[in-house]
Amino acid sequence: PLGDDWSIVRVPPVEAEPPLAPRTHSQYELWIEQTRTLSKLGQYRFSFDSDEAVLSLTWISIPGFPENSVAVGTGVNTGEDLTCRGRVLIFSTRDRDPGVIPPVYQRSVKWPVTVVGQINNYLIHAEGSKIYLEKWEGGSFNKLAFFDLGMCVTSLSSIKNFLLFGDLRKGIDFLQWKEEVATQTKNLRRLSRSPPSAPITVLACEFVVCQKSLGLVALDHAGSAHLFSYSPHSDGREGDRLLRSCATFSMGYPCRASLRLQAESGVQSVMMASGAGELLCLRPIDDQIYRTITTLLGMLCTRLPFRCGLNPRAARGHDGPPSLVAPRKNVEDAVLLRLFAFLSSPLQRLIGEKMRLPVASILQTTMPYANCQMLSMRTQPAVLGSGSGLTAVNT
């Protein structure tokens, strides 16, 4: 299935006797389930080749394919002396009987496909460090544009015609897909990127939206969330070609998956899944509310006892190589914010007097952001297939 390309080396150049105990080979399976029949798992399934790992998976809806199809990117890496390669596959359960389903489209490539996604009616995928944007025409995908990024693309997020890519070592890149109707030209152009002097290993990236403000979030391998903003005007160090660093927040464990959800009208938050089994939420708030929260947390950290006398806010601070500017503190921990609601009334009144605000006003302002955010979230319409099916990858 991976094609008969003469340039792909499939046999090691050195012959050796096989080991006494044969090497085990991992094999992945794709399961596509319908929400109304979750009692029987594995009805629609597909088995990949031996040692072929699933690297990316997403729902797509591209003209020419059944609605709510599943795009999969794979990679095969069996050693340094063999060529690493991959495939792009698209699956659909429409008009299919339960059982093994073949892909409605597949193509072999000479690089591992680390990212697949969709922007407008186009398929976008990454082969190593290159980004390709393709359109389905005449029974095949035609390449419309490509872009060379850093070392290896690890994640992708899109909003309208803007794209955010995470790299294995080079941080994030902020790109724009532009179509000129008058001149009939289409191109991908880089608007900005994270500072190259402070490399970041990005595992996932996403956008946050607060009214007309757009934030860029990068999640690294050390369990930190980096918040950036794009400014077309430069101050000599940040802005324009380099993204402006807004905050760095340590979450404790690395996060590999993120999802943008709408919290309220005009506000979109990011839900993150950590390696420790936690669900975290990064939600943008108003400036006035943030100033109230940061003042309250400052008083709680100085007046309340904590384990071993440690400062809970300092543990969430910046921990990494020096950046162009001093790390800004624009993210607060809602776990500490909940402590205020369970304090004794005299201590609450004392803190309220220091802040010159009544206790009832402080609770009304801060508690909506200290509660669990999952109850107020709802999926964006752009997230395809959210109500039609589920996908699972087994190995």
Short mmCIF file of C-alpha atoms in Angstrom, two decimals:
data_model
loop_
_atom_site.label_atom_id
_atom_site.label_comp_id
_atom_site.label_asym_id
_atom_site.label_seq_id
_atom_site.Cartn_x
_atom_site.Cartn_y
_atom_site.Cartn_z
CA PRO A 1 0.00 0.00 0.00
CA LEU A 2 2.92 2.37 0.51
CA GLY A 3 3.75 2.24 -3.21
CA ASP A 4 6.60 0.83 -5.27
CA ASP A 5 8.94 3.79 -5.19
CA TRP A 6 12.47 2.80 -6.19
CA SER A 7 13.97 5.49 -3.92
CA ILE A 8 12.50 3.89 -0.78
CA VAL A 9 15.01 1.56 0.87
CA ARG A 10 13.14 -1.44 2.26
CA VAL A 11 16.03 -3.86 2.87
CA PRO A 12 18.96 -3.07 5.20
CA PRO A 13 22.30 -2.84 3.35
CA VAL A 14 23.92 -5.30 5.77
CA GLU A 15 22.75 -8.90 6.04
CA ALA A 16 22.56 -10.30 9.57
CA GLU A 17 21.27 -13.45 11.15
CA PRO A 18 17.80 -13.12 12.61
CA PRO A 19 17.64 -12.94 16.42
CA LEU A 20 16.62 -15.99 18.42
CA ALA A 21 13.54 -14.17 19.71
CA PRO A 22 11.75 -12.42 16.83
CA ARG A 23 11.12 -8.73 17.19
CA THR A 24 7.55 -7.75 17.96
CA HIS A 25 5.89 -5.43 15.47
CA SER A 26 3.28 -2.91 16.52
CA GLN A 27 0.18 -2.58 14.36
CA TYR A 28 -2.41 0.16 14.55
CA GLU A 29 -6.15 -0.10 13.95
CA LEU A 30 -8.64 2.67 13.25
CA TRP A 31 -12.11 2.33 14.75
CA ILE A 32 -14.95 4.58 13.66
CA GLU A 33 -18.05 4.43 15.83
CA GLN A 34 -21.50 6.01 15.76
CA THR A 35 -22.79 7.61 18.94
CA ARG A 36 -26.05 5.67 18.83
CA THR A 37 -24.28 2.27 18.76
CA LEU A 38 -21.48 2.67 21.29
CA SER A 39 -22.42 -0.63 22.94
CA LYS A 40 -20.68 -2.47 20.07
CA LEU A 41 -17.19 -1.10 19.49
CA GLY A 42 -15.10 -1.89 16.44
CA GLN A 43 -17.94 -2.16 13.91
CA TYR A 44 -16.07 -0.03 11.35
CA ARG A 45 -12.34 -0.73 11.43
CA PHE A 46 -9.20 -0.66 9.36
CA SER A 47 -5.79 -2.23 10.04
CA PHE A 48 -2.65 -0.39 9.00
CA ASP A 49 0.59 -1.97 7.85
CA SER A 50 3.10 -3.41 10.29
CA ASP A 51 5.14 -0.67 12.02
CA GLU A 52 2.91 2.00 10.41
CA ALA A 53 2.02 4.45 13.20
CA VAL A 54 -0.89 6.89 13.16
CA LEU A 55 0.61 10.35 13.68
CA SER A 56 -2.42 12.60 13.06
CA LEU A 57 -6.18 12.30 12.69
CA THR A 58 -9.02 14.77 12.18
CA TRP A 59 -12.55 15.16 10.83
CA ILE A 60 -12.84 16.87 7.45
CA SER A 61 -15.63 17.91 5.08
CA ILE A 62 -14.17 18.50 1.63
CA PRO A 63 -16.26 18.73 -1.58
CA GLY A 64 -15.89 15.50 -3.49
CA PHE A 65 -15.86 13.31 -0.35
CA PRO A 66 -18.69 12.17 1.93
CA GLU A 67 -19.51 14.66 4.65
CA ASN A 68 -17.71 14.13 7.97
CA SER A 69 -14.90 11.95 6.67
CA VAL A 70 -11.81 11.06 8.70
CA ALA A 71 -8.38 12.09 7.42
CA VAL A 72 -5.40 10.13 8.79
CA GLY A 73 -1.68 10.74 8.47
CA THR A 74 0.74 7.87 9.15
CA GLY A 75 4.46 7.25 9.30
CA VAL A 76 6.74 4.21 9.12
CA ASN A 77 10.16 4.29 10.78
CA THR A 78 11.86 0.91 11.28
CA GLY A 79 15.45 2.07 11.73
CA GLU A 80 18.14 4.48 10.65
CA ASP A 81 19.13 2.36 7.65
CA LEU A 82 15.62 2.28 6.14
CA THR A 83 13.70 5.14 4.53
CA CYS A 84 11.03 6.77 6.66
CA ARG A 85 7.78 7.19 4.75
CA GLY A 86 4.07 7.67 5.30
CA ARG A 87 0.56 7.83 3.89
CA VAL A 88 -2.45 10.15 3.67
CA LEU A 89 -5.75 8.27 3.99
CA ILE A 90 -9.41 9.36 4.07
CA PHE A 91 -12.16 7.13 5.49
CA SER A 92 -15.94 7.34 5.48
CA THR A 93 -18.71 5.08 6.80
CA ARG A 94 -21.41 6.36 4.42
CA ASP A 95 -23.11 3.48 2.54
CA ARG A 96 -20.74 1.01 4.22
CA ASP A 97 -21.67 -2.19 6.01
CA PRO A 98 -20.09 -2.86 9.42
CA GLY A 99 -16.74 -4.57 9.14
CA VAL A 100 -13.39 -3.75 7.57
CA ILE A 101 -13.73 -0.54 5.56
CA PRO A 102 -11.22 0.43 2.86
CA PRO A 103 -10.09 4.06 2.56
CA VAL A 104 -11.93 6.15 -0.02
CA TYR A 105 -8.58 7.77 -0.81
CA GLN A 106 -4.95 7.00 -0.04
CA ARG A 107 -1.59 8.26 -1.22
CA SER A 108 1.96 7.25 -0.32
CA VAL A 109 4.56 9.94 0.37
CA LYS A 110 8.29 9.91 1.08
CA TRP A 111 7.94 11.56 4.49
CA PRO A 112 5.90 10.86 7.62
CA VAL A 113 2.61 12.77 7.59
CA THR A 114 2.69 14.41 11.01
CA VAL A 115 -0.27 16.79 10.56
CA VAL A 116 -3.54 16.70 8.59
CA GLY A 117 -6.28 19.31 8.64
CA GLN A 118 -8.67 21.44 6.64
CA ILE A 119 -8.97 25.14 5.87
CA ASN A 120 -12.02 26.25 3.89
CA ASN A 121 -12.45 23.55 1.21
CA TYR A 122 -8.77 22.60 1.05
CA LEU A 123 -6.80 19.74 2.58
CA ILE A 124 -3.63 20.72 4.39
CA HIS A 125 -1.00 18.29 5.60
CA ALA A 126 2.64 18.27 6.68
CA GLU A 127 5.34 16.02 5.28
CA GLY A 128 8.28 16.47 7.62
CA SER A 129 9.01 20.21 7.63
CA LYS A 130 6.92 21.09 4.54
CA ILE A 131 3.29 22.20 4.50
CA TYR A 132 1.14 21.41 1.47
CA LEU A 133 -2.28 22.87 0.71
CA GLU A 134 -4.26 20.87 -1.85
CA LYS A 135 -7.63 21.00 -3.61
CA TRP A 136 -9.66 18.02 -4.82
CA GLU A 137 -10.10 18.36 -8.59
CA GLY A 138 -10.68 15.76 -11.28
CA GLY A 139 -10.39 12.76 -9.01
CA SER A 140 -7.09 13.75 -7.37
CA PHE A 141 -5.55 16.35 -5.08
CA ASN A 142 -3.78 19.21 -6.84
CA LYS A 143 -1.17 21.16 -4.88
CA LEU A 144 -1.97 24.86 -4.67
CA ALA A 145 0.71 26.07 -2.28
CA PHE A 146 3.51 24.86 -0.02
CA PHE A 147 5.64 26.36 2.71
CA ASP A 148 8.91 25.31 4.36
CA LEU A 149 8.86 25.58 8.14
CA GLY A 150 11.42 24.57 10.76
CA MET A 151 12.51 21.06 11.70
CA CYS A 152 9.34 18.93 11.93
CA VAL A 153 5.71 20.09 12.16
CA THR A 154 3.95 18.64 15.21
CA SER A 155 0.59 20.42 15.44
CA LEU A 156 -1.86 22.57 13.49
CA SER A 157 -4.72 24.92 14.29
CA SER A 158 -6.77 27.19 12.05
CA ILE A 159 -9.29 30.00 12.41
CA LYS A 160 -10.83 31.63 9.33
CA ASN A 161 -7.90 31.97 6.90
CA PHE A 162 -5.17 32.01 9.58
CA LEU A 163 -3.00 28.99 10.40
CA LEU A 164 -0.88 28.20 13.44
CA PHE A 165 1.81 25.51 13.25
CA GLY A 166 3.88 24.02 16.05
CA ASP A 167 7.38 22.71 15.41
CA LEU A 168 9.51 20.09 17.12
CA ARG A 169 12.15 22.67 18.07
CA LYS A 170 11.45 26.02 16.36
CA GLY A 171 8.37 27.10 18.33
CA ILE A 172 5.25 28.25 16.46
CA ASP A 173 4.65 29.91 13.08
CA PHE A 174 1.68 32.17 12.31
CA LEU A 175 0.64 31.96 8.63
CA GLN A 176 -2.13 33.36 6.45
CA TRP A 177 -3.80 31.73 3.46
CA LYS A 178 -4.64 34.47 0.97
CA GLU A 179 -6.68 34.27 -2.22
CA GLU A 180 -6.69 37.25 -4.60
CA VAL A 181 -9.85 37.13 -6.70
CA ALA A 182 -8.78 39.96 -8.99
CA THR A 183 -5.39 38.46 -9.90
CA GLN A 184 -6.48 34.83 -9.27
CA THR A 185 -3.41 34.19 -7.10
CA LYS A 186 -3.25 31.98 -4.02
CA ASN A 187 -0.39 31.84 -1.56
CA LEU A 188 0.68 31.00 1.98
CA ARG A 189 2.66 33.72 3.71
CA ARG A 190 4.21 33.89 7.15
CA LEU A 191 2.96 36.74 9.30
CA SER A 192 5.09 36.09 12.36
CA ARG A 193 6.79 33.42 14.45
CA SER A 194 8.03 32.85 17.97
CA PRO A 195 11.51 34.25 18.80
CA PRO A 196 14.19 31.88 17.44
CA SER A 197 16.50 32.77 20.36
CA ALA A 198 14.15 30.89 22.72
CA PRO A 199 13.42 27.51 21.05
CA ILE A 200 10.27 25.69 22.14
CA THR A 201 9.36 22.04 21.59
CA VAL A 202 5.67 22.41 20.75
CA LEU A 203 3.38 19.42 21.32
CA ALA A 204 0.09 21.25 20.61
CA CYS A 205 -1.03 24.75 19.62
CA GLU A 206 -4.34 26.58 19.53
CA PHE A 207 -6.03 30.01 19.35
CA VAL A 208 -7.90 31.84 22.10
CA VAL A 209 -10.40 34.57 21.23
CA CYS A 210 -11.71 37.40 23.39
CA GLN A 211 -14.00 39.69 21.39
CA LYS A 212 -11.68 41.21 18.75
CA SER A 213 -8.44 40.03 20.38
CA LEU A 214 -6.67 36.91 19.16
CA GLY A 215 -4.18 34.97 21.27
CA LEU A 216 -1.84 32.16 20.25
CA VAL A 217 -1.15 29.30 22.68
CA ALA A 218 1.79 26.88 22.45
CA LEU A 219 2.06 23.83 24.75
CA ASP A 220 5.60 22.53 25.19
CA HIS A 221 7.16 19.26 26.33
CA ALA A 222 7.90 20.60 29.82
CA GLY A 223 4.22 21.15 30.65
CA SER A 224 4.17 24.93 30.13
CA ALA A 225 1.63 26.99 28.20
CA HIS A 226 3.09 29.93 26.26
CA LEU A 227 0.75 32.76 25.32
CA PHE A 228 1.64 34.99 22.35
CA SER A 229 -0.04 37.82 20.49
CA TYR A 230 0.50 39.16 16.98
CA SER A 231 1.23 42.85 16.58
CA PRO A 232 1.87 44.26 13.08
CA HIS A 233 3.96 47.09 14.58
CA SER A 234 7.37 46.29 16.07
CA ASP A 235 9.08 47.88 19.07
CA GLY A 236 12.48 46.66 17.94
CA ARG A 237 12.41 43.43 19.96
CA GLU A 238 8.89 41.98 19.58
CA GLY A 239 6.01 42.45 17.19
CA ASP A 240 5.73 42.30 13.41
CA ARG A 241 8.03 39.42 12.38
CA LEU A 242 8.32 38.11 15.95
CA LEU A 243 5.32 37.24 18.11
CA ARG A 244 4.89 39.20 21.33
CA SER A 245 5.31 37.02 24.41
CA CYS A 246 2.39 37.64 26.79
CA ALA A 247 2.75 34.96 29.47
CA THR A 248 4.19 31.58 30.41
CA PHE A 249 2.26 29.31 32.77
CA SER A 250 3.54 26.00 34.13
CA MET A 251 0.83 23.32 34.23
CA GLY A 252 3.01 20.57 35.69
CA TYR A 253 2.52 17.90 33.02
CA PRO A 254 2.85 18.08 29.22
CA CYS A 255 -0.34 18.34 27.16
CA ARG A 256 -0.58 16.60 23.79
CA ALA A 257 -4.16 17.52 22.86
CA SER A 258 -6.06 20.81 22.82
CA LEU A 259 -9.51 21.87 21.65
CA ARG A 260 -10.97 25.35 21.19
CA LEU A 261 -14.47 25.73 22.64
CA GLN A 262 -16.82 28.67 23.03
CA ALA A 263 -17.25 29.79 26.64
CA GLU A 264 -19.62 32.70 26.00
CA SER A 265 -20.52 35.08 23.19
CA GLY A 266 -17.29 36.39 21.68
CA VAL A 267 -15.04 34.31 23.97
CA GLN A 268 -13.36 31.05 22.95
CA SER A 269 -11.27 29.07 25.43
CA VAL A 270 -8.84 26.20 25.08
CA MET A 271 -9.42 22.83 26.74
CA MET A 272 -6.22 20.80 27.25
CA ALA A 273 -5.63 17.16 28.19
CA SER A 274 -2.46 16.52 30.19
CA GLY A 275 -0.34 13.40 30.51
CA ALA A 276 -1.44 13.02 34.15
CA GLY A 277 -5.10 12.55 33.20
CA GLU A 278 -6.13 16.13 33.95
CA LEU A 279 -8.38 18.44 31.95
CA LEU A 280 -7.26 22.05 32.02
CA CYS A 281 -8.84 25.20 30.63
CA LEU A 282 -7.21 28.43 29.49
CA ARG A 283 -9.87 31.13 29.32
CA PRO A 284 -9.42 34.81 28.39
CA ILE A 285 -11.07 37.33 30.73
CA ASP A 286 -11.62 41.08 30.90
CA ASP A 287 -8.78 43.38 32.01
CA GLN A 288 -10.72 44.77 34.98
CA ILE A 289 -11.64 41.30 36.20
CA TYR A 290 -8.04 40.15 35.78
CA ARG A 291 -6.74 43.00 37.92
CA THR A 292 -9.23 42.08 40.65
CA ILE A 293 -8.23 38.42 40.51
CA THR A 294 -4.48 39.04 40.54
CA THR A 295 -4.82 41.42 43.52
CA LEU A 296 -6.90 38.85 45.40
CA LEU A 297 -4.46 36.01 44.71
CA GLY A 298 -1.55 38.18 45.82
CA MET A 299 -3.20 38.65 49.21
CA LEU A 300 -4.10 34.97 49.52
CA CYS A 301 -0.50 33.90 48.87
CA THR A 302 0.83 36.24 51.57
CA ARG A 303 -1.82 35.56 54.25
CA LEU A 304 -2.52 31.82 53.91
CA PRO A 305 -0.21 28.95 54.92
CA PHE A 306 0.87 26.49 52.22
CA ARG A 307 2.69 23.18 52.21
CA CYS A 308 6.33 23.50 53.29
CA GLY A 309 6.01 27.26 53.06
CA LEU A 310 6.17 27.18 49.26
CA ASN A 311 4.71 29.94 47.13
CA PRO A 312 2.01 28.45 44.85
CA ARG A 313 2.26 31.35 42.40
CA ALA A 314 6.03 31.04 42.01
CA ALA A 315 5.62 27.38 41.00
CA ARG A 316 3.60 28.51 37.98
CA GLY A 317 6.22 31.03 36.85
CA HIS A 318 8.61 31.03 33.91
CA ASP A 319 11.22 28.25 33.93
CA GLY A 320 13.33 28.13 30.81
CA PRO A 321 15.99 29.87 28.72
CA PRO A 322 16.12 33.68 28.83
CA SER A 323 13.84 35.44 26.36
CA LEU A 324 14.02 38.78 24.61
CA VAL A 325 12.00 40.47 27.34
CA ALA A 326 11.21 39.66 30.96
CA PRO A 327 8.37 37.11 31.23
CA ARG A 328 5.03 38.83 31.65
CA LYS A 329 2.51 37.64 34.23
CA ASN A 330 -0.84 37.54 32.45
CA VAL A 331 -2.11 34.11 33.57
CA GLU A 332 -3.48 33.24 37.01
CA ASP A 333 -4.36 29.94 38.68
CA ALA A 334 -8.09 29.44 39.30
CA VAL A 335 -7.34 26.61 41.77
CA LEU A 336 -6.05 29.23 44.23
CA LEU A 337 -9.03 31.43 43.47
CA ARG A 338 -11.42 28.82 44.90
CA LEU A 339 -9.73 29.08 48.31
CA PHE A 340 -11.30 32.49 48.92
CA ALA A 341 -14.84 31.05 48.88
CA PHE A 342 -14.00 28.64 51.74
CA LEU A 343 -12.20 31.07 54.02
CA SER A 344 -13.71 32.17 57.33
CA SER A 345 -15.91 35.25 57.25
CA PRO A 346 -13.51 37.42 59.33
CA LEU A 347 -10.62 36.66 56.98
CA GLN A 348 -12.80 37.32 53.92
CA ARG A 349 -13.86 40.70 55.36
CA LEU A 350 -10.23 41.56 56.17
CA ILE A 351 -9.15 40.86 52.59
CA GLY A 352 -12.16 42.79 51.27
CA GLU A 353 -11.21 45.81 53.37
CA LYS A 354 -7.66 45.70 52.02
CA MET A 355 -9.06 45.62 48.46
CA ARG A 356 -11.73 48.21 49.31
CA LEU A 357 -14.45 45.94 47.94
CA PRO A 358 -17.35 44.17 49.69
CA VAL A 359 -17.05 40.39 50.00
CA ALA A 360 -20.24 39.83 48.01
CA SER A 361 -18.85 41.87 45.12
CA ILE A 362 -15.57 39.92 45.13
CA LEU A 363 -17.39 36.59 45.08
CA GLN A 364 -19.72 37.70 42.30
CA THR A 365 -16.78 38.87 40.18
CA THR A 366 -14.36 35.99 40.67
CA MET A 367 -16.37 32.83 41.31
CA PRO A 368 -17.66 32.37 37.70
CA TYR A 369 -14.02 31.91 36.66
CA ALA A 370 -13.13 29.63 39.58
CA ASN A 371 -15.84 27.06 38.79
CA CYS A 372 -15.49 24.21 36.34
CA GLN A 373 -15.51 25.66 32.83
CA MET A 374 -16.68 22.48 31.07
CA LEU A 375 -20.33 23.12 31.94
CA SER A 376 -20.35 26.42 30.03
CA MET A 377 -18.44 25.17 26.97
CA ARG A 378 -19.92 24.21 23.63
CA THR A 379 -18.24 22.94 20.51
CA GLN A 380 -17.58 25.31 17.65
CA PRO A 381 -19.47 24.64 14.38
CA ALA A 382 -16.10 24.34 12.64
CA VAL A 383 -15.29 21.18 14.63
CA LEU A 384 -16.59 18.60 12.20
CA GLY A 385 -18.16 15.33 13.17
CA SER A 386 -18.68 16.26 16.80
CA GLY A 387 -22.16 14.78 16.85
CA SER A 388 -21.91 12.18 14.12
CA GLY A 389 -19.27 9.75 15.25
CA LEU A 390 -16.24 8.87 17.31
CA THR A 391 -12.81 7.69 16.29
CA ALA A 392 -10.31 5.59 18.18
CA VAL A 393 -6.82 4.41 17.33
CA ASN A 394 -5.56 1.20 18.90
CA THR A 395 -2.13 -0.39 18.80
#
